[in-house]
């Protein structure tokens, strides 16, 4: 064994150095997205760690680690242009928004002067946008030590390191899939690994010996590895980032586990990774430096210089470059120099967004609906989640003018840990931004005996499944189980495939007959103190602007989605409820609002819920568009007729929505055809999609999301917003001190922005921040999904969430927030919240506002409010 | 009051059914053909109950060269092969919608189904070899559907080698047999025995080649483990592989059993390789945290068990296993995406109670009931020692299942249910095996000169040892750690180096970042599909 192969025994490491390393690791980990387990999946901005910069800068910074592109390719934008979804006025508006001070309309060559045609500055820039040579986008340039070693031409190490790390991470992070996993729950991954890795015969003996005698503490192991490469402590941060982003999916999940559940630590991961890298490199054969290969992420080709681009663009326009006077030429070259080919896609992106936003704001301005809440009492008020899919349900419900709808964050302002009647652990049913404030349990109504019977039936149902599982995983017993069980599961698989709805009905029917759940309710006593109930009720009603004019029936409609064999089921559920169904939250708020004492206290705060108003909870299954009324047994008999009518309305609206959605679902009866599917067959069809275990496109989720409207429903009630807009009800006249708006802008808006960014980057960067095709997904328990047999954990959304084959269905547009509220109130809130300010200033979210109906739209900029520059106005100017 | 809706910006276009319309029609046609074949297979099953044995043959001079025969073994396997293929194709109709390689999937699936049908009914050595080679090629084609993915392309080399070595061995064996003994009726054990006798000194090399072919198809040690490498293929492909393809090895050994019995040590070799694979795969399966990896390794273990059953002289039991496991495993693969839902479901249930000592005592008492049923079955049905050894595994499954139940229902009523359930399970199992045995009639009649029940006993002992080590019995910590690391190290094999992985075009979707190649004209038509 060569002396270099011995573990470095450097000077003892001080606690201060270790503390600095730990601090550096948590700082470095900010480049990672937060990757929650699949059962609790909520959308996050994968570039969340870069939100303090403007979008193009953030994407360029992230590119070094991830190779992220962040926008469509220019050929794609040009094709969008050809399809009419971007036009020249949008491009002109985008240029003017980007740099209002440039004289875009300047004639570089006056029309009629000389032999050729005239041309403005803008026309030449547009010609460059349309025809300029497409820039090559670089990949990941910051390399981990193993990648750098490979790039220098050494023996290949990176693939070995990655496979080894994946193996141990999977064993360590798995939460119940593997039946033999001594590594599960092992707090110190590095120490445990160091004990075991000496037996790993896929590694050379020298490597194993070096690893076994390495430092005992993970911090020391990281530092020892850095020492071995002679890397100073000044570039420690970027080295750590490069290591963390080598397998960003695993690292991102580790980050969540170390932050939230605390059963894993990034320092252990890095220690494992780096000490293995160091050992492999130290024991590998000397490198052949002559064979070095260039950094694969770097681009060697230089883009054409601005003067060349100017000549090409002028040629395209049929203008002789010689006809320009020197000043005009200099101006043109300078402007082209600012719009480098690598930045040009951002102009396209801005134009793409301008097209949609202009259209939306025009429609909003034209909308003349007046709130009729004042003149007649509505039959029912339905409060839905802000989710873009609720827009469709609300629109169809309002087909009956006696029904009013409102939009509100789907957790209904009750941040709860929810313990279902089946008796398991409590689930956080609240946005990822906050922690549950109360533990609420679902309880069986009726005697102790009923509850005990239910417990036994649930246990029997679970015991049957557990028995099969036990027999599947016990050595030896699996043989006989498979050969016996197959004679049943085989025909069942045939039935499930031939008739998914038939199978679902059979399954549910059996469950109902064998282990029916008796009526349940939520038990507020002991869970939520009365004072908190009043506080919650007041906050919720004020925030949604519903403080008077209550209907006889107020329906709080959360949403969920049930899909079969779909690892990404939670991505279709309510993001405000932690990736779970919103039904429990609706039930809790309904119980609070029906509580007599709470109503009494609310009256003293000026909110008078009449005695004949009953609050009912419901849940909208967004895949089947069935809205189920929850706890109907709690509705007093005086309101049964009202409830029946509302149920009818919900069924009708759900059917109409299903028919509308069918035109855009691949494989639906009328897919691609705007001639609507008859509601009855649409209802059957979408029910099939939810029950079908072979359906990879159960629904479109929040694909298409592009805007967030905060204001009264009268702003949007006349509009068909195509399920693309988040809607939060807000009435600034009710919100006297502005706290409601402050909450909306800092919580629901941020959640919507995360969702928007998730869909955007899953569309533009399917390999980096998207999860690839579902058809090869290989779940690692509920931890995450591998694409194929091994490799990194997938981040983001699968391809089937945003595209059909090669065609994107989600238009990657950044979010526009439209607020109807006094401008100074908005500015004050933005100024108080630096994170919100960063989002707006960086272009992650564009905010447009007006004080009252009839006023023009103004846009928030870091230098003050500016009139909204609509594309049509550019042409008129 | 009717409200007029103002136009808001329209949504982007969505591709309609005309996208890849021809592929859709092809897939539907293929499914219809397969369903028709299923109806035919079921009809044959009915006919075989009446004693019919339709054959179809092409002969030259007086010997039959190519031919298929629908005896009872063949029709049972036909129903399995065609039934699974129909289910998988129906599943893929929606599952693979919009995948660019869908047409290739349909074509290769048809080829695999047809060749598997010919394989299970092959009545001559040449038919067997032909069907075997075609199905092997279809397997490689299906495993490589996504070969534009660098990892899949890299793994495909091992798959090709792992499957190809078996194909080559079988072709050589069949060529030798045909050269020496001429063609004969493969479904007639007497004819096979006669051919084996005619082989003379060739018997041992031919038997060896046949064993290599069977081990290769069943993904057994010491041949390269190709099966876990195919999980980069889409889910329906895995379902096909694990339900149909791997069974070929078992069928081959059952059919040529008389020949292997004539070669000294042949069955012992099969038992050794299969037993080692079964134990090793149980280990690697139990350390796999990824669902498909776990299922794939479990298949290798199951096939090892099945081959041992054949070696122990229980071909009918092996067929029960082939069919049952095929149906089971295809369903598990098709539903593999459900594990996340299942994990969430488990979370919503109370913690399971631990198995305390008195629970174990109760379990031991309850375990007597199925044991009694199984012992009674052996004595009344006239089953021999090998069958008795096999029933130990069934008993283990029933006891393990009861233990799983007892951790949820540890009350008196729960134990009553456990007693009733385990007895019923034992009865059902005996009934199932008895029915299939009765249906098949005598197959592989020649008594193998093999290890007999001892192979099964040895396997059971090895598995008990594995279970003891796994549960960390005192004094086994060192062995346990070693075994764990060895097993773990066989999972997540390194893929191709990153440098080669980087060469693939960035962006799966044409709509995204497909930048033109360096030097390409910038005005080339955009690689973007716009749906009008």
PDB file of N, CA and C in Angstrom, chain B residues 155-209:
ATOM      1  N   UNK B 155     -26.974  -0.408 -19.174  1.00  0.00           N
ATOM      2  CA  UNK B 155     -27.440  -1.669 -18.593  1.00  0.00           C
ATOM      3  C   UNK B 155     -27.822  -2.685 -19.660  1.00  0.00           C
ATOM      4  N   UNK B 156     -28.195  -2.168 -20.822  1.00  0.00           N
ATOM      5  CA  UNK B 156     -28.679  -3.062 -21.873  1.00  0.00           C
ATOM      6  C   UNK B 156     -27.603  -4.068 -22.291  1.00  0.00           C
ATOM      7  N   UNK B 157     -26.344  -3.648 -22.137  1.00  0.00           N
ATOM      8  CA  UNK B 157     -25.266  -4.568 -22.508  1.00  0.00           C
ATOM      9  C   UNK B 157     -25.318  -5.827 -21.636  1.00  0.00           C
ATOM     10  N   UNK B 158     -25.517  -5.634 -20.344  1.00  0.00           N
ATOM     11  CA  UNK B 158     -25.584  -6.782 -19.434  1.00  0.00           C
ATOM     12  C   UNK B 158     -26.833  -7.617 -19.719  1.00  0.00           C
ATOM     13  N   UNK B 159     -27.942  -6.937 -20.005  1.00  0.00           N
ATOM     14  CA  UNK B 159     -29.188  -7.656 -20.289  1.00  0.00           C
ATOM     15  C   UNK B 159     -28.992  -8.534 -21.525  1.00  0.00           C
ATOM     16  N   UNK B 160     -28.389  -7.945 -22.540  1.00  0.00           N
ATOM     17  CA  UNK B 160     -28.178  -8.665 -23.788  1.00  0.00           C
ATOM     18  C   UNK B 160     -27.330  -9.909 -23.552  1.00  0.00           C
ATOM     19  N   UNK B 161     -26.318  -9.755 -22.752  1.00  0.00           N
ATOM     20  CA  UNK B 161     -25.392 -10.833 -22.437  1.00  0.00           C
ATOM     21  C   UNK B 161     -26.091 -11.885 -21.565  1.00  0.00           C
ATOM     22  N   UNK B 162     -26.817 -11.408 -20.557  1.00  0.00           N
ATOM     23  CA  UNK B 162     -27.484 -12.326 -19.633  1.00  0.00           C
ATOM     24  C   UNK B 162     -28.543 -13.179 -20.328  1.00  0.00           C
ATOM     25  N   UNK B 163     -29.282 -12.579 -21.252  1.00  0.00           N
ATOM     26  CA  UNK B 163     -30.317 -13.314 -21.970  1.00  0.00           C
ATOM     27  C   UNK B 163     -29.687 -14.108 -23.119  1.00  0.00           C
ATOM     28  N   UNK B 164     -28.726 -13.475 -23.783  1.00  0.00           N
ATOM     29  CA  UNK B 164     -28.133 -14.080 -24.974  1.00  0.00           C
ATOM     30  C   UNK B 164     -27.381 -15.360 -24.683  1.00  0.00           C
ATOM     31  N   UNK B 165     -26.755 -15.448 -23.527  1.00  0.00           N
ATOM     32  CA  UNK B 165     -25.986 -16.655 -23.207  1.00  0.00           C
ATOM     33  C   UNK B 165     -26.918 -17.864 -23.133  1.00  0.00           C
ATOM     34  N   UNK B 166     -28.132 -17.625 -22.653  1.00  0.00           N
ATOM     35  CA  UNK B 166     -29.109 -18.706 -22.596  1.00  0.00           C
ATOM     36  C   UNK B 166     -29.591 -19.089 -23.988  1.00  0.00           C
ATOM     37  N   UNK B 167     -29.824 -18.059 -24.807  1.00  0.00           N
ATOM     38  CA  UNK B 167     -30.282 -18.325 -26.172  1.00  0.00           C
ATOM     39  C   UNK B 167     -29.248 -19.165 -26.921  1.00  0.00           C
ATOM     40  N   UNK B 168     -27.994 -18.764 -26.785  1.00  0.00           N
ATOM     41  CA  UNK B 168     -26.926 -19.472 -27.469  1.00  0.00           C
ATOM     42  C   UNK B 168     -26.845 -20.925 -26.985  1.00  0.00           C
ATOM     43  N   UNK B 169     -26.922 -21.105 -25.669  1.00  0.00           N
ATOM     44  CA  UNK B 169     -26.841 -22.452 -25.101  1.00  0.00           C
ATOM     45  C   UNK B 169     -27.967 -23.325 -25.625  1.00  0.00           C
ATOM     46  N   UNK B 170     -29.175 -22.770 -25.650  1.00  0.00           N
ATOM     47  CA  UNK B 170     -30.302 -23.593 -26.083  1.00  0.00           C
ATOM     48  C   UNK B 170     -30.167 -23.964 -27.548  1.00  0.00           C
ATOM     49  N   UNK B 171     -29.751 -22.982 -28.361  1.00  0.00           N
ATOM     50  CA  UNK B 171     -29.596 -23.275 -29.791  1.00  0.00           C
ATOM     51  C   UNK B 171     -28.563 -24.375 -29.987  1.00  0.00           C
ATOM     52  N   UNK B 172     -27.436 -24.285 -29.261  1.00  0.00           N
ATOM     53  CA  UNK B 172     -26.399 -25.322 -29.373  1.00  0.00           C
ATOM     54  C   UNK B 172     -26.944 -26.676 -28.931  1.00  0.00           C
ATOM     55  N   UNK B 173     -27.657 -26.697 -27.805  1.00  0.00           N
ATOM     56  CA  UNK B 173     -28.191 -27.954 -27.289  1.00  0.00           C
ATOM     57  C   UNK B 173     -29.157 -28.577 -28.288  1.00  0.00           C
ATOM     58  N   UNK B 174     -30.052 -27.748 -28.818  1.00  0.00           N
ATOM     59  CA  UNK B 174     -31.050 -28.264 -29.759  1.00  0.00           C
ATOM     60  C   UNK B 174     -30.373 -28.750 -31.032  1.00  0.00           C
ATOM     61  N   UNK B 175     -29.349 -28.010 -31.491  1.00  0.00           N
ATOM     62  CA  UNK B 175     -28.622 -28.440 -32.685  1.00  0.00           C
ATOM     63  C   UNK B 175     -27.981 -29.806 -32.451  1.00  0.00           C
ATOM     64  N   UNK B 176     -27.379 -29.983 -31.269  1.00  0.00           N
ATOM     65  CA  UNK B 176     -26.740 -31.262 -30.960  1.00  0.00           C
ATOM     66  C   UNK B 176     -27.773 -32.380 -30.929  1.00  0.00           C
ATOM     67  N   UNK B 177     -28.916 -32.097 -30.260  1.00  0.00           N
ATOM     68  CA  UNK B 177     -29.955 -33.126 -30.150  1.00  0.00           C
ATOM     69  C   UNK B 177     -30.476 -33.506 -31.527  1.00  0.00           C
ATOM     70  N   UNK B 178     -30.773 -32.471 -32.346  1.00  0.00           N
ATOM     71  CA  UNK B 178     -31.312 -32.743 -33.683  1.00  0.00           C
ATOM     72  C   UNK B 178     -30.283 -33.491 -34.528  1.00  0.00           C
ATOM     73  N   UNK B 179     -29.014 -33.103 -34.378  1.00  0.00           N
ATOM     74  CA  UNK B 179     -27.969 -33.748 -35.164  1.00  0.00           C
ATOM     75  C   UNK B 179     -27.801 -35.220 -34.799  1.00  0.00           C
ATOM     76  N   UNK B 180     -27.882 -35.503 -33.516  1.00  0.00           N
ATOM     77  CA  UNK B 180     -27.629 -36.869 -33.075  1.00  0.00           C
ATOM     78  C   UNK B 180     -28.898 -37.713 -33.113  1.00  0.00           C
ATOM     79  N   UNK B 181     -29.991 -37.153 -32.544  1.00  0.00           N
ATOM     80  CA  UNK B 181     -31.186 -37.975 -32.345  1.00  0.00           C
ATOM     81  C   UNK B 181     -32.306 -37.640 -33.322  1.00  0.00           C
ATOM     82  N   UNK B 182     -32.202 -36.558 -34.062  1.00  0.00           N
ATOM     83  CA  UNK B 182     -33.280 -36.176 -34.961  1.00  0.00           C
ATOM     84  C   UNK B 182     -34.425 -35.551 -34.178  1.00  0.00           C
ATOM     85  N   UNK B 183     -35.480 -35.118 -34.911  1.00  0.00           N
ATOM     86  CA  UNK B 183     -36.594 -34.456 -34.240  1.00  0.00           C
ATOM     87  C   UNK B 183     -37.486 -35.483 -33.559  1.00  0.00           C
ATOM     88  N   UNK B 184     -38.216 -35.026 -32.520  1.00  0.00           N
ATOM     89  CA  UNK B 184     -39.114 -35.931 -31.799  1.00  0.00           C
ATOM     90  C   UNK B 184     -40.183 -35.090 -31.123  1.00  0.00           C
ATOM     91  N   UNK B 185     -41.169 -35.774 -30.549  1.00  0.00           N
ATOM     92  CA  UNK B 185     -42.265 -35.067 -29.881  1.00  0.00           C
ATOM     93  C   UNK B 185     -41.824 -34.680 -28.477  1.00  0.00           C
ATOM     94  N   UNK B 186     -41.668 -33.368 -28.306  1.00  0.00           N
ATOM     95  CA  UNK B 186     -41.138 -32.851 -27.047  1.00  0.00           C
ATOM     96  C   UNK B 186     -42.126 -33.018 -25.895  1.00  0.00           C
ATOM     97  N   UNK B 187     -43.419 -33.122 -26.217  1.00  0.00           N
ATOM     98  CA  UNK B 187     -44.407 -33.204 -25.151  1.00  0.00           C
ATOM     99  C   UNK B 187     -44.586 -34.628 -24.653  1.00  0.00           C
ATOM    100  N   UNK B 188     -43.860 -35.569 -25.237  1.00  0.00           N
ATOM    101  CA  UNK B 188     -44.012 -36.965 -24.843  1.00  0.00           C
ATOM    102  C   UNK B 188     -42.769 -37.383 -24.058  1.00  0.00           C
ATOM    103  N   UNK B 189     -42.881 -37.545 -22.719  1.00  0.00           N
ATOM    104  CA  UNK B 189     -41.709 -37.875 -21.913  1.00  0.00           C
ATOM    105  C   UNK B 189     -40.994 -39.118 -22.433  1.00  0.00           C
ATOM    106  N   UNK B 190     -41.766 -40.063 -22.928  1.00  0.00           N
ATOM    107  CA  UNK B 190     -41.150 -41.274 -23.464  1.00  0.00           C
ATOM    108  C   UNK B 190     -40.215 -40.952 -24.617  1.00  0.00           C
ATOM    109  N   UNK B 191     -40.689 -40.098 -25.528  1.00  0.00           N
ATOM    110  CA  UNK B 191     -39.878 -39.729 -26.684  1.00  0.00           C
ATOM    111  C   UNK B 191     -38.619 -38.983 -26.245  1.00  0.00           C
ATOM    112  N   UNK B 192     -38.779 -38.109 -25.218  1.00  0.00           N
ATOM    113  CA  UNK B 192     -37.613 -37.374 -24.724  1.00  0.00           C
ATOM    114  C   UNK B 192     -36.601 -38.346 -24.134  1.00  0.00           C
ATOM    115  N   UNK B 193     -37.109 -39.330 -23.388  1.00  0.00           N
ATOM    116  CA  UNK B 193     -36.203 -40.307 -22.784  1.00  0.00           C
ATOM    117  C   UNK B 193     -35.474 -41.109 -23.858  1.00  0.00           C
ATOM    118  N   UNK B 194     -36.221 -41.463 -24.900  1.00  0.00           N
ATOM    119  CA  UNK B 194     -35.600 -42.200 -26.001  1.00  0.00           C
ATOM    120  C   UNK B 194     -34.502 -41.364 -26.641  1.00  0.00           C
ATOM    121  N   UNK B 195     -34.798 -40.082 -26.858  1.00  0.00           N
ATOM    122  CA  UNK B 195     -33.798 -39.196 -27.455  1.00  0.00           C
ATOM    123  C   UNK B 195     -32.580 -39.093 -26.552  1.00  0.00           C
ATOM    124  N   UNK B 196     -32.847 -38.998 -25.241  1.00  0.00           N
ATOM    125  CA  UNK B 196     -31.736 -38.899 -24.296  1.00  0.00           C
ATOM    126  C   UNK B 196     -30.845 -40.132 -24.390  1.00  0.00           C
ATOM    127  N   UNK B 197     -31.491 -41.286 -24.514  1.00  0.00           N
ATOM    128  CA  UNK B 197     -30.713 -42.510 -24.635  1.00  0.00           C
ATOM    129  C   UNK B 197     -29.872 -42.502 -25.914  1.00  0.00           C
ATOM    130  N   UNK B 198     -30.473 -41.951 -26.981  1.00  0.00           N
ATOM    131  CA  UNK B 198     -29.771 -41.905 -28.257  1.00  0.00           C
ATOM    132  C   UNK B 198     -28.574 -40.965 -28.210  1.00  0.00           C
ATOM    133  N   UNK B 199     -28.642 -39.993 -27.284  1.00  0.00           N
ATOM    134  CA  UNK B 199     -27.558 -39.006 -27.225  1.00  0.00           C
ATOM    135  C   UNK B 199     -26.237 -39.640 -26.789  1.00  0.00           C
ATOM    136  N   UNK B 200     -26.331 -40.652 -25.967  1.00  0.00           N
ATOM    137  CA  UNK B 200     -25.124 -41.333 -25.515  1.00  0.00           C
ATOM    138  C   UNK B 200     -24.202 -40.395 -24.758  1.00  0.00           C
ATOM    139  N   UNK B 201     -22.979 -40.274 -25.210  1.00  0.00           N
ATOM    140  CA  UNK B 201     -21.985 -39.439 -24.542  1.00  0.00           C
ATOM    141  C   UNK B 201     -22.290 -37.953 -24.615  1.00  0.00           C
ATOM    142  N   UNK B 202     -23.200 -37.604 -25.515  1.00  0.00           N
ATOM    143  CA  UNK B 202     -23.584 -36.197 -25.649  1.00  0.00           C
ATOM    144  C   UNK B 202     -24.499 -35.759 -24.505  1.00  0.00           C
ATOM    145  N   UNK B 203     -25.030 -36.698 -23.752  1.00  0.00           N
ATOM    146  CA  UNK B 203     -26.064 -36.342 -22.774  1.00  0.00           C
ATOM    147  C   UNK B 203     -25.597 -35.264 -21.811  1.00  0.00           C
ATOM    148  N   UNK B 204     -24.401 -35.450 -21.256  1.00  0.00           N
ATOM    149  CA  UNK B 204     -23.966 -34.510 -20.221  1.00  0.00           C
ATOM    150  C   UNK B 204     -23.758 -33.097 -20.779  1.00  0.00           C
ATOM    151  N   UNK B 205     -23.004 -32.914 -21.877  1.00  0.00           N
ATOM    152  CA  UNK B 205     -22.891 -31.544 -22.398  1.00  0.00           C
ATOM    153  C   UNK B 205     -24.235 -30.943 -22.784  1.00  0.00           C
ATOM    154  N   UNK B 206     -25.133 -31.736 -23.383  1.00  0.00           N
ATOM    155  CA  UNK B 206     -26.439 -31.179 -23.769  1.00  0.00           C
ATOM    156  C   UNK B 206     -27.216 -30.770 -22.516  1.00  0.00           C
ATOM    157  N   UNK B 207     -27.192 -31.641 -21.500  1.00  0.00           N
ATOM    158  CA  UNK B 207     -27.903 -31.306 -20.256  1.00  0.00           C
ATOM    159  C   UNK B 207     -27.343 -30.017 -19.666  1.00  0.00           C
ATOM    160  N   UNK B 208     -26.023 -29.877 -19.711  1.00  0.00           N
ATOM    161  CA  UNK B 208     -25.392 -28.676 -19.165  1.00  0.00           C
ATOM    162  C   UNK B 208     -25.879 -27.423 -19.910  1.00  0.00           C
ATOM    163  N   UNK B 209     -25.894 -27.529 -21.258  1.00  0.00           N
ATOM    164  CA  UNK B 209     -26.348 -26.369 -22.046  1.00  0.00           C
ATOM    165  C   UNK B 209     -27.802 -26.031 -21.735  1.00  0.00           C
TER     166      UNK B 209
END
